[in-house]
Each structure stands twice: as structure tokens, then as C-alpha cells.
XYZ file of N, CA, C and O in Angstrom:
580
model
N 50.997 -129.645 -95.367
C 50.082 -128.604 -95.755
C 48.806 -129.331 -95.398
O 48.194 -127.991 -95.366
N 48.344 -130.407 -94.462
C 47.194 -130.729 -94.162
C 46.930 -129.642 -93.135
O 45.928 -129.101 -93.119
N 47.949 -128.600 -92.096
C 48.036 -127.854 -91.204
C 47.612 -126.657 -91.786
O 46.519 -125.912 -91.390
N 47.939 -126.313 -93.301
C 47.897 -124.917 -93.707
C 45.748 -124.937 -94.067
O 45.058 -124.022 -94.343
N 45.879 -125.637 -94.963
C 44.307 -125.961 -95.313
C 43.295 -125.488 -94.734
O 42.542 -124.701 -94.815
N 43.134 -126.345 -92.836
C 42.064 -125.767 -92.373
C 42.565 -124.220 -91.618
O 41.546 -123.391 -91.646
N 43.789 -123.882 -91.465
C 44.191 -122.302 -91.234
C 43.577 -121.671 -91.998
O 43.006 -120.502 -92.076
N 43.679 -122.316 -93.942
C 43.062 -120.762 -94.597
C 41.509 -120.970 -94.720
O 41.051 -119.939 -94.943
N 41.195 -122.031 -94.496
C 39.611 -121.902 -94.676
C 39.389 -121.327 -93.316
O 38.208 -120.401 -93.846
N 39.433 -121.221 -92.396
C 39.088 -120.207 -91.145
C 39.350 -118.924 -91.444
O 38.635 -117.980 -91.058
N 40.729 -118.825 -92.075
C 40.571 -117.650 -92.397
C 39.860 -116.612 -93.332
O 38.946 -115.803 -92.641
N 39.251 -117.307 -94.615
C 38.720 -116.965 -95.403
C 37.202 -116.890 -94.827
O 36.418 -116.282 -95.383
N 36.510 -117.999 -94.412
C 35.524 -117.771 -93.942
C 35.079 -116.942 -92.373
O 34.384 -116.049 -92.344
N 36.048 -116.522 -91.638
C 36.311 -115.313 -91.077
C 35.944 -114.245 -92.248
O 35.334 -113.526 -91.417
N 37.138 -113.852 -92.963
C 36.935 -112.828 -93.517
C 35.207 -112.558 -94.345
O 34.908 -111.315 -94.255
N 34.448 -113.583 -94.710
C 33.396 -113.820 -95.157
C 32.699 -113.555 -94.571
O 31.544 -112.639 -94.662
N 32.795 -113.885 -93.364
C 31.521 -113.349 -92.190
C 31.816 -111.955 -91.678
O 30.706 -111.241 -91.668
N 33.186 -111.346 -91.907
C 33.020 -109.797 -91.528
C 32.763 -108.765 -92.762
O 32.368 -108.017 -92.625
N 32.708 -109.235 -93.916
C 32.770 -108.560 -95.239
C 30.688 -108.240 -94.781
O 30.620 -107.748 -95.255
N 30.059 -108.877 -94.615
C 28.590 -108.963 -94.790
C 28.345 -107.588 -93.919
O 27.723 -107.100 -94.332
N 28.883 -107.650 -92.834
C 28.355 -106.494 -91.845
C 29.609 -105.421 -92.064
O 29.347 -103.841 -91.912
N 30.490 -105.181 -92.373
C 32.075 -104.562 -92.403
C 31.359 -103.583 -93.444
O 31.633 -102.119 -93.597
N 30.724 -104.040 -94.993
C 30.200 -103.177 -95.916
C 29.117 -101.936 -95.496
O 29.206 -100.963 -95.713
N 28.497 -102.643 -94.462
C 27.107 -101.686 -94.002
C 28.574 -100.783 -93.164
O 27.451 -99.232 -92.985
N 28.840 -100.678 -92.033
C 29.898 -100.102 -91.462
C 30.381 -98.841 -92.433
O 30.518 -97.746 -92.403
N 31.021 -99.082 -93.681
C 31.915 -98.279 -94.432
C 31.095 -97.700 -95.010
O 31.026 -96.752 -95.494
N 29.622 -97.855 -95.075
C 28.333 -97.162 -95.958
C 28.320 -96.025 -95.194
O 28.241 -95.070 -95.605
N 27.979 -96.522 -93.823
C 27.881 -95.351 -92.918
C 28.327 -94.344 -92.496
O 28.385 -93.499 -92.773
N 30.015 -94.606 -92.232
C 31.143 -93.868 -92.183
C 30.749 -93.269 -93.853
O 31.234 -91.846 -93.818
N 30.783 -93.693 -95.178
C 30.525 -92.644 -96.039
C 29.963 -91.181 -96.053
O 30.198 -90.454 -96.770
N 28.499 -92.159 -95.844
C 27.380 -90.944 -95.291
C 27.685 -89.972 -94.690
O 28.087 -88.998 -94.631
N 28.423 -90.352 -93.461
C 28.599 -89.482 -92.287
C 29.803 -88.557 -92.568
O 29.521 -87.195 -92.191
N 30.713 -89.269 -93.836
C 32.078 -87.914 -94.189
C 31.656 -86.867 -94.280
O 31.666 -85.617 -94.806
N 30.201 -87.406 -95.089
C 29.540 -86.452 -96.205
C 28.762 -85.218 -95.614
O 27.753 -84.573 -96.248
N 28.535 -85.361 -94.149
C 27.780 -84.853 -93.574
C 26.242 -85.632 -93.939
O 25.402 -84.212 -93.517
N 26.111 -86.316 -93.974
C 24.736 -87.220 -94.436
C 24.040 -88.188 -93.314
O 24.110 -88.963 -93.441
N 24.072 -87.204 -92.145
C 23.959 -88.174 -90.599
C 22.366 -88.814 -90.920
O 22.977 -90.327 -90.159
N 21.477 -88.412 -91.221
C 20.420 -89.032 -91.393
C 20.405 -90.206 -91.844
O 20.014 -91.275 -91.888
N 21.154 -89.871 -93.557
C 20.914 -91.044 -94.276
C 22.068 -92.077 -93.572
O 21.936 -93.408 -93.963
N 23.084 -91.629 -93.275
C 23.944 -92.922 -92.319
C 22.861 -93.428 -91.897
O 23.409 -95.017 -91.593
N 22.393 -92.803 -90.944
C 21.199 -93.570 -89.773
C 20.350 -94.663 -90.132
O 19.998 -95.824 -89.832
N 19.847 -94.090 -91.070
C 18.951 -94.770 -92.150
C 19.460 -95.858 -92.429
O 18.951 -97.230 -92.918
N 20.313 -95.692 -93.426
C 21.323 -97.014 -93.989
C 21.814 -97.741 -93.496
O 21.169 -99.237 -93.611
N 22.326 -97.670 -91.957
C 22.586 -98.577 -90.764
C 21.207 -99.797 -90.672
O 21.561 -100.543 -90.462
N 20.090 -99.346 -90.114
C 19.007 -98.878 -89.560
C 18.265 -100.228 -90.914
O 17.419 -100.775 -90.271
N 18.358 -99.904 -91.867
C 18.248 -100.349 -92.743
C 17.816 -101.842 -93.001
O 17.305 -102.713 -93.612
N 19.117 -102.566 -92.388
C 18.983 -103.864 -92.239
C 18.344 -104.832 -91.368
O 18.207 -105.491 -91.279
N 17.841 -103.825 -90.679
C 16.520 -104.722 -89.387
C 15.230 -104.030 -89.312
O 15.039 -103.140 -88.954
N 13.961 -104.494 -90.175
C 12.881 -104.240 -90.467
C 12.300 -103.701 -88.388
O 11.433 -103.036 -88.951
N 12.603 -104.279 -87.768
C 12.145 -104.484 -86.265
C 12.396 -102.954 -86.050
O 11.634 -101.830 -85.675
N 13.631 -102.053 -86.347
C 14.226 -101.370 -85.720
C 13.397 -99.661 -86.489
O 13.012 -99.357 -86.316
N 13.723 -100.222 -87.850
C 12.906 -99.227 -89.053
C 11.801 -99.159 -88.744
O 10.953 -98.042 -89.162
N 10.968 -100.175 -88.099
C 9.910 -99.889 -87.953
C 9.023 -98.791 -86.510
O 7.550 -98.820 -86.645
N 10.112 -98.509 -85.982
C 9.490 -97.266 -85.090
C 10.180 -95.864 -85.277
O 11.843 -95.829 -84.628
N 10.370 -95.532 -86.077
C 10.499 -94.250 -86.674
C 11.240 -93.296 -85.760
O 12.196 -92.276 -85.724
N 10.328 -93.094 -84.411
C 10.338 -92.253 -83.805
C 12.394 -92.669 -82.846
O 13.066 -91.102 -82.809
N 12.369 -93.582 -82.799
C 13.641 -93.787 -82.407
C 14.416 -93.613 -82.942
O 15.699 -92.895 -82.424
N 14.728 -93.425 -84.207
C 15.722 -93.486 -85.435
C 15.867 -92.084 -85.625
O 16.834 -91.407 -85.259
N 14.629 -91.170 -85.630
C 14.666 -89.508 -85.670
C 15.487 -89.100 -84.492
O 15.985 -88.482 -84.882
N 14.988 -89.554 -82.947
C 15.413 -89.176 -82.067
C 16.753 -89.103 -81.927
O 17.786 -88.420 -82.091
N 17.874 -90.527 -82.705
C 19.667 -90.840 -82.375
C 19.539 -89.454 -83.241
O 20.291 -89.167 -83.731
N 18.858 -89.592 -84.579
C 19.510 -88.663 -85.953
C 19.634 -87.417 -85.360
O 20.488 -86.510 -85.649
N 18.322 -86.589 -84.515
C 18.523 -85.548 -84.090
C 20.037 -85.409 -83.139
O 20.482 -84.451 -83.181
N 20.324 -86.012 -82.445
C 21.242 -86.170 -81.568
C 22.827 -86.438 -82.169
O 23.661 -85.524 -81.638
N 22.453 -86.926 -83.308
C 23.865 -87.121 -83.969
C 24.205 -86.182 -85.077
O 25.142 -85.455 -84.692
N 23.042 -85.582 -85.115
C 23.489 -84.033 -86.123
C 23.814 -82.942 -84.902
O 24.476 -82.010 -85.270
N 23.075 -83.024 -83.825
C 23.063 -82.021 -82.867
C 24.512 -81.821 -82.141
O 25.359 -80.433 -81.971
N 25.176 -83.184 -82.337
C 26.617 -83.082 -81.639
C 27.773 -82.441 -82.865
O 28.970 -82.043 -81.980
N 27.190 -82.574 -83.810
C 28.455 -82.059 -84.758
C 28.925 -80.836 -84.597
O 29.795 -80.540 -84.538
N 28.217 -79.962 -83.805
C 28.288 -78.450 -84.210
C 29.639 -78.651 -82.770
O 30.718 -77.406 -82.481
N 29.453 -79.544 -81.484
C 30.457 -79.517 -80.207
C 31.758 -80.006 -80.808
O 32.730 -79.864 -80.384
N 31.724 -80.788 -81.825
C 32.909 -82.203 -82.086
C 34.051 -81.311 -82.882
O 34.725 -81.683 -83.030
N 33.506 -80.777 -83.915
C 34.215 -80.117 -85.155
C 33.581 -81.143 -86.293
O 33.230 -81.841 -86.654
N 34.467 -80.505 -87.227
C 34.916 -81.126 -88.275
C 35.644 -82.589 -88.416
O 36.109 -82.946 -87.644
N 34.752 -82.969 -89.223
C 34.978 -85.112 -88.989
C 36.159 -85.122 -90.081
O 36.641 -84.608 -91.069
N 36.916 -85.975 -88.954
C 38.715 -86.189 -89.729
C 38.666 -87.379 -90.508
O 39.833 -87.823 -90.670
N 38.171 -88.520 -89.748
C 38.288 -90.220 -90.211
C 37.422 -90.799 -89.173
O 36.961 -90.519 -87.805
N 38.525 -92.179 -89.027
C 37.682 -93.063 -88.374
C 38.885 -94.690 -87.953
O 39.739 -94.234 -89.046
N 39.237 -94.679 -86.770
C 39.441 -95.596 -86.460
C 38.831 -97.140 -86.206
O 38.070 -97.006 -84.751
N 38.908 -98.252 -86.941
C 38.705 -99.367 -85.814
C 39.473 -99.687 -84.679
O 40.298 -99.422 -84.797
N 38.634 -99.809 -83.501
C 39.298 -100.143 -82.154
C 39.345 -101.491 -81.849
O 40.224 -101.632 -81.510
N 38.325 -102.272 -82.084
C 38.293 -103.664 -81.490
C 36.935 -104.267 -82.231
O 35.555 -103.533 -82.365
N 36.492 -105.519 -82.123
C 35.224 -106.119 -82.099
C 35.441 -107.541 -81.333
O 36.314 -108.125 -80.920
N 34.448 -107.850 -80.894
C 34.241 -108.771 -79.956
C 32.932 -109.368 -80.322
O 31.993 -108.831 -80.740
N 33.259 -110.968 -80.208
C 32.247 -111.695 -81.106
C 31.451 -112.865 -79.915
O 32.454 -113.523 -79.223
N 30.261 -113.336 -80.467
C 30.074 -114.465 -79.511
C 29.443 -115.554 -80.258
O 28.431 -115.176 -81.484
N 29.908 -116.407 -80.738
C 29.023 -117.755 -80.942
C 29.117 -117.083 -82.672
O 28.044 -117.684 -83.384
N 29.674 -116.285 -83.571
C 29.589 -116.246 -84.874
C 28.435 -115.570 -85.293
O 27.477 -116.151 -86.316
N 27.246 -115.094 -83.973
C 26.115 -114.971 -84.330
C 25.682 -113.189 -83.582
O 24.528 -112.601 -84.163
N 26.466 -112.542 -82.772
C 26.256 -111.475 -82.761
C 27.881 -111.004 -82.417
O 28.864 -111.195 -82.259
N 28.027 -110.052 -82.634
C 29.398 -108.826 -82.883
C 28.959 -107.646 -82.634
O 28.200 -106.660 -82.548
N 30.105 -107.004 -81.764
C 30.031 -105.821 -81.425
C 31.305 -104.732 -81.555
O 32.602 -105.205 -81.505
N 30.947 -104.373 -82.499
C 32.675 -103.723 -83.166
C 32.506 -101.641 -82.627
O 31.711 -101.348 -82.387
N 33.597 -101.374 -82.120
C 34.059 -100.165 -81.809
C 34.371 -99.609 -82.275
O 35.901 -99.719 -83.216
N 34.397 -98.006 -82.741
C 35.102 -97.230 -83.837
C 35.386 -95.895 -82.945
O 34.220 -95.274 -82.520
N 36.572 -95.154 -83.090
C 36.603 -94.025 -82.856
C 36.830 -93.059 -84.120
O 36.824 -92.555 -85.343
N 35.464 -92.407 -84.076
C 35.123 -91.086 -84.988
C 36.409 -89.976 -84.646
O 35.741 -89.027 -83.642
N 37.062 -89.596 -85.774
C 38.058 -88.133 -85.663
C 37.094 -87.081 -85.536
O 37.287 -86.877 -86.983
N 37.257 -86.147 -84.864
C 36.784 -84.675 -85.193
C 38.003 -83.812 -84.806
O 38.515 -84.368 -83.802
N 38.036 -82.912 -85.043
C 38.896 -81.521 -84.908
C 39.120 -81.437 -83.760
O 39.886 -81.258 -82.907
N 37.368 -81.204 -82.293
C 37.816 -80.934 -81.137
C 37.566 -82.443 -80.485
O 38.679 -82.287 -79.063
N 37.107 -83.645 -80.132
C 37.739 -84.151 -79.489
C 36.466 -85.151 -80.420
O 35.880 -85.233 -81.748
N 37.260 -86.658 -79.902
C 36.711 -87.801 -80.880
C 35.310 -88.482 -80.499
O 34.845 -88.259 -78.935
N 34.418 -88.935 -80.731
C 33.217 -89.788 -80.551
C 33.249 -91.041 -80.581
O 34.201 -91.592 -81.604
N 33.059 -91.951 -79.721
C 33.282 -93.335 -79.883
C 31.475 -93.857 -80.209
O 30.470 -93.109 -80.193
N 32.099 -94.661 -81.426
C 30.506 -95.193 -82.401
C 30.613 -96.901 -82.027
O 31.729 -97.118 -82.468
N 29.567 -97.634 -81.395
C 29.478 -98.523 -81.440
C 28.727 -99.382 -82.316
O 27.522 -98.855 -82.312
N 28.470 -100.591 -83.289
C 27.850 -101.021 -84.225
C 27.292 -102.301 -83.365
O 28.572 -103.095 -83.009
N 26.720 -102.715 -82.764
C 26.346 -104.315 -82.664
C 25.290 -104.999 -84.036
O 24.069 -104.388 -84.285
N 26.013 -105.958 -84.337
C 25.308 -106.759 -85.422
C 24.806 -108.438 -84.932
O 25.548 -109.197 -83.893
N 23.940 -108.641 -85.439
C 22.989 -109.847 -84.873
C 22.651 -110.908 -86.251
O 22.306 -109.887 -87.030
N 23.185 -112.248 -85.801
C 22.554 -113.015 -87.249
C 22.084 -113.946 -86.631
O 22.452 -115.218 -86.940
N 20.311 -113.862 -86.388
C 19.384 -115.272 -86.311
C 19.747 -116.008 -87.420
O 19.160 -116.964 -86.885
N 19.968 -115.871 -88.824
C 19.815 -116.875 -89.414
C 20.730 -117.126 -90.658
O 21.733 -116.769 -90.248
N 20.881 -116.541 -91.982
C 21.857 -116.063 -92.984
C 22.326 -114.605 -92.999
O 23.349 -114.493 -94.023
N 21.664 -113.851 -92.332
C 22.241 -112.532 -92.986
C 22.386 -111.701 -91.515
O 21.444 -111.985 -90.735
N 23.243 -110.686 -91.498
C 23.301 -109.786 -90.650
C 22.234 -108.854 -90.813
O 21.961 -108.393 -91.480
N 22.135 -108.340 -89.288
C 21.094 -107.616 -89.270
C 21.678 -106.567 -88.006
O 22.291 -106.786 -87.314
N 21.502 -104.729 -88.230
C 21.720 -103.725 -86.891
C 20.953 -104.394 -85.728
O 19.858 -104.940 -85.978
N 21.636 -104.496 -84.671
C 20.974 -104.961 -83.770
C 20.593 -103.523 -82.751
O 20.152 -103.463 -82.095
N 22.052 -103.129 -82.761
C 22.126 -101.917 -81.898
C 22.970 -100.253 -82.355
O 23.982 -100.911 -83.272
N 23.031 -99.666 -82.471
C 23.880 -98.308 -82.676
C 24.076 -97.154 -81.514
O 22.932 -97.012 -81.232
N 25.667 -97.016 -81.278
C 25.233 -95.503 -79.726
C 26.427 -94.985 -80.729
O 27.455 -95.585 -80.635
N 26.609 -93.949 -79.776
C 27.709 -93.214 -79.681
C 27.890 -92.527 -78.389
O 26.866 -92.329 -77.682
N 29.079 -91.923 -78.133
C 29.436 -91.323 -76.794
C 30.512 -90.662 -76.902
O 31.385 -90.866 -78.071
N 30.975 -89.447 -76.403
C 31.995 -88.721 -75.891
C 32.858 -89.153 -75.054
O 33.415 -88.208 -74.397
N 32.630 -89.939 -74.104
C 33.257 -90.415 -72.759
C 34.258 -91.405 -72.585
O 34.557 -92.095 -71.691
N 34.941 -91.829 -74.187
C 35.821 -92.759 -74.000
C 37.162 -92.006 -73.432
O 37.749 -92.673 -72.625
N 37.273 -90.626 -73.424
C 38.820 -89.973 -72.659
C 38.431 -90.590 -71.026
O 39.458 -91.036 -70.556
N 37.335 -90.705 -70.988
C 37.259 -91.244 -69.429
C 37.770 -92.448 -68.906
O 38.142 -92.513 -67.881
N 36.909 -93.275 -69.727
C 37.626 -95.107 -69.472
C 39.222 -94.712 -69.952
O 39.926 -95.462 -69.109
N 39.327 -94.226 -70.835
C 40.926 -94.361 -71.097
C 41.787 -93.665 -69.964
O 43.157 -94.440 -69.131
N 41.354 -92.167 -69.085
C 41.734 -91.756 -68.371
C 41.896 -92.834 -67.167
O 42.671 -93.446 -66.178
N 40.690 -93.219 -66.865
C 40.347 -95.050 -65.494
C 41.650 -95.763 -65.661
O 41.990 -96.402 -64.759
N 41.528 -96.221 -67.086
C 42.478 -97.374 -67.160
C 43.947 -97.024 -66.990
O 44.727 -98.155 -66.732
N 44.291 -96.103 -67.272
C 45.548 -95.681 -67.444
C 45.495 -95.489 -66.135
O 46.883 -96.188 -65.341
N 44.970 -95.179 -65.118
C 45.266 -94.817 -63.831
C 45.228 -96.310 -62.717
O 46.273 -96.528 -62.265
N 44.303 -96.789 -63.107
C 44.387 -98.470 -62.745
C 45.660 -99.266 -63.496
O 46.097 -99.836 -62.579
N 46.119 -99.061 -64.606
C 47.196 -99.324 -64.853
C 48.989 -99.070 -64.325
O 49.843 -99.870 -63.898
N 48.892 -97.937 -63.696
C 49.656 -97.322 -63.265
C 49.711 -97.746 -62.221
O 51.249 -98.297 -61.398
N 48.728 -97.620 -61.430
C 48.728 -98.011 -59.803
C 48.459 -99.416 -59.744
O 49.112 -99.873 -58.853
N 47.972 -100.388 -60.133
C 48.775 -101.536 -60.657
C 50.281 -101.796 -60.761
O 50.979 -103.049 -60.120
N 50.987 -101.482 -61.446
C 52.303 -101.423 -61.527
C 53.438 -101.275 -60.193
O 54.365 -101.432 -60.056
N 52.677 -100.437 -59.191
C 53.150 -100.395 -57.909
C 53.057 -100.370 -56.526
O 51.659 -101.087 -56.588
N 53.703 -101.425 -55.913
C 53.217 -101.541 -54.517
C 52.101 -101.367 -53.638
O 52.690 -100.006 -53.396
């Protein structure tokens, strides 16, 4: 019983940490799914006053995200690929945004300097297939002498 309590506490505290920034990501994808790309980015960046104080940077990203939609096709959903956390203060989340023609990789970085998580960076690209191909080739080549 003594071993179960610390494990339960660790699980609950990890869940609470995840909930702080996962709600922001969920809201982003809800707006994104309804083709409100500019609002999705405004929403995610609203957690960090330093980024939101440079509207040109956010506007440029909004234009890029809106512009790529015609190339990738209809949005079909997203898949969580993984997370990397550093000292419970910085987390990097990777998602695959599923579209008719091809997926987009979306990466969110959150930083917790005090008691609240803030977006640190958001990026997207369509190069995940290149990385998967390279990893597959390395795995195959690594299996043979």
C-alpha cells in the first residue's frame, strides 16, 4: 500500500501538469478544425504576452498556415505523436495534423517560468515524411551487416 500512494501521487501530478497546456492545444485544434486558422494561432499565442506583443510575427505565421491549406486538402483530424519534457518546466509536443493530401507536423513548445504554462513556440511543416523515410532506411540498413 505504501508503494501505491507515491505512484498515484506522481500520476495525478503528471496529469495536472498535462492538463494546463493540453487544454490550449485542444482549443487550437478545435478552431483549426473549423477553418479558423488565424483565431487558432491567436488563441495559442494569447498565453504569452511577449509573443503577442509582436503581431507581425503572428500575422506572418497566420498567413503561412492559411496559405498551406489549399495545398494539403481538407482537415481530417490530428494524432498526438509524442512529448519531451525538461525539468517539468519546458515541454515539446508533436502532433500530426491529418489532411486529405498529406499530413502536417505541428509542434508546440510550452514553458513554465513560474506557476503557469505559456506558449514558447509553435511551428508546422510538411517534412515529416522525409524524416520517416530516413529513419526507415537507417533501421533497415542497421539490421544488415
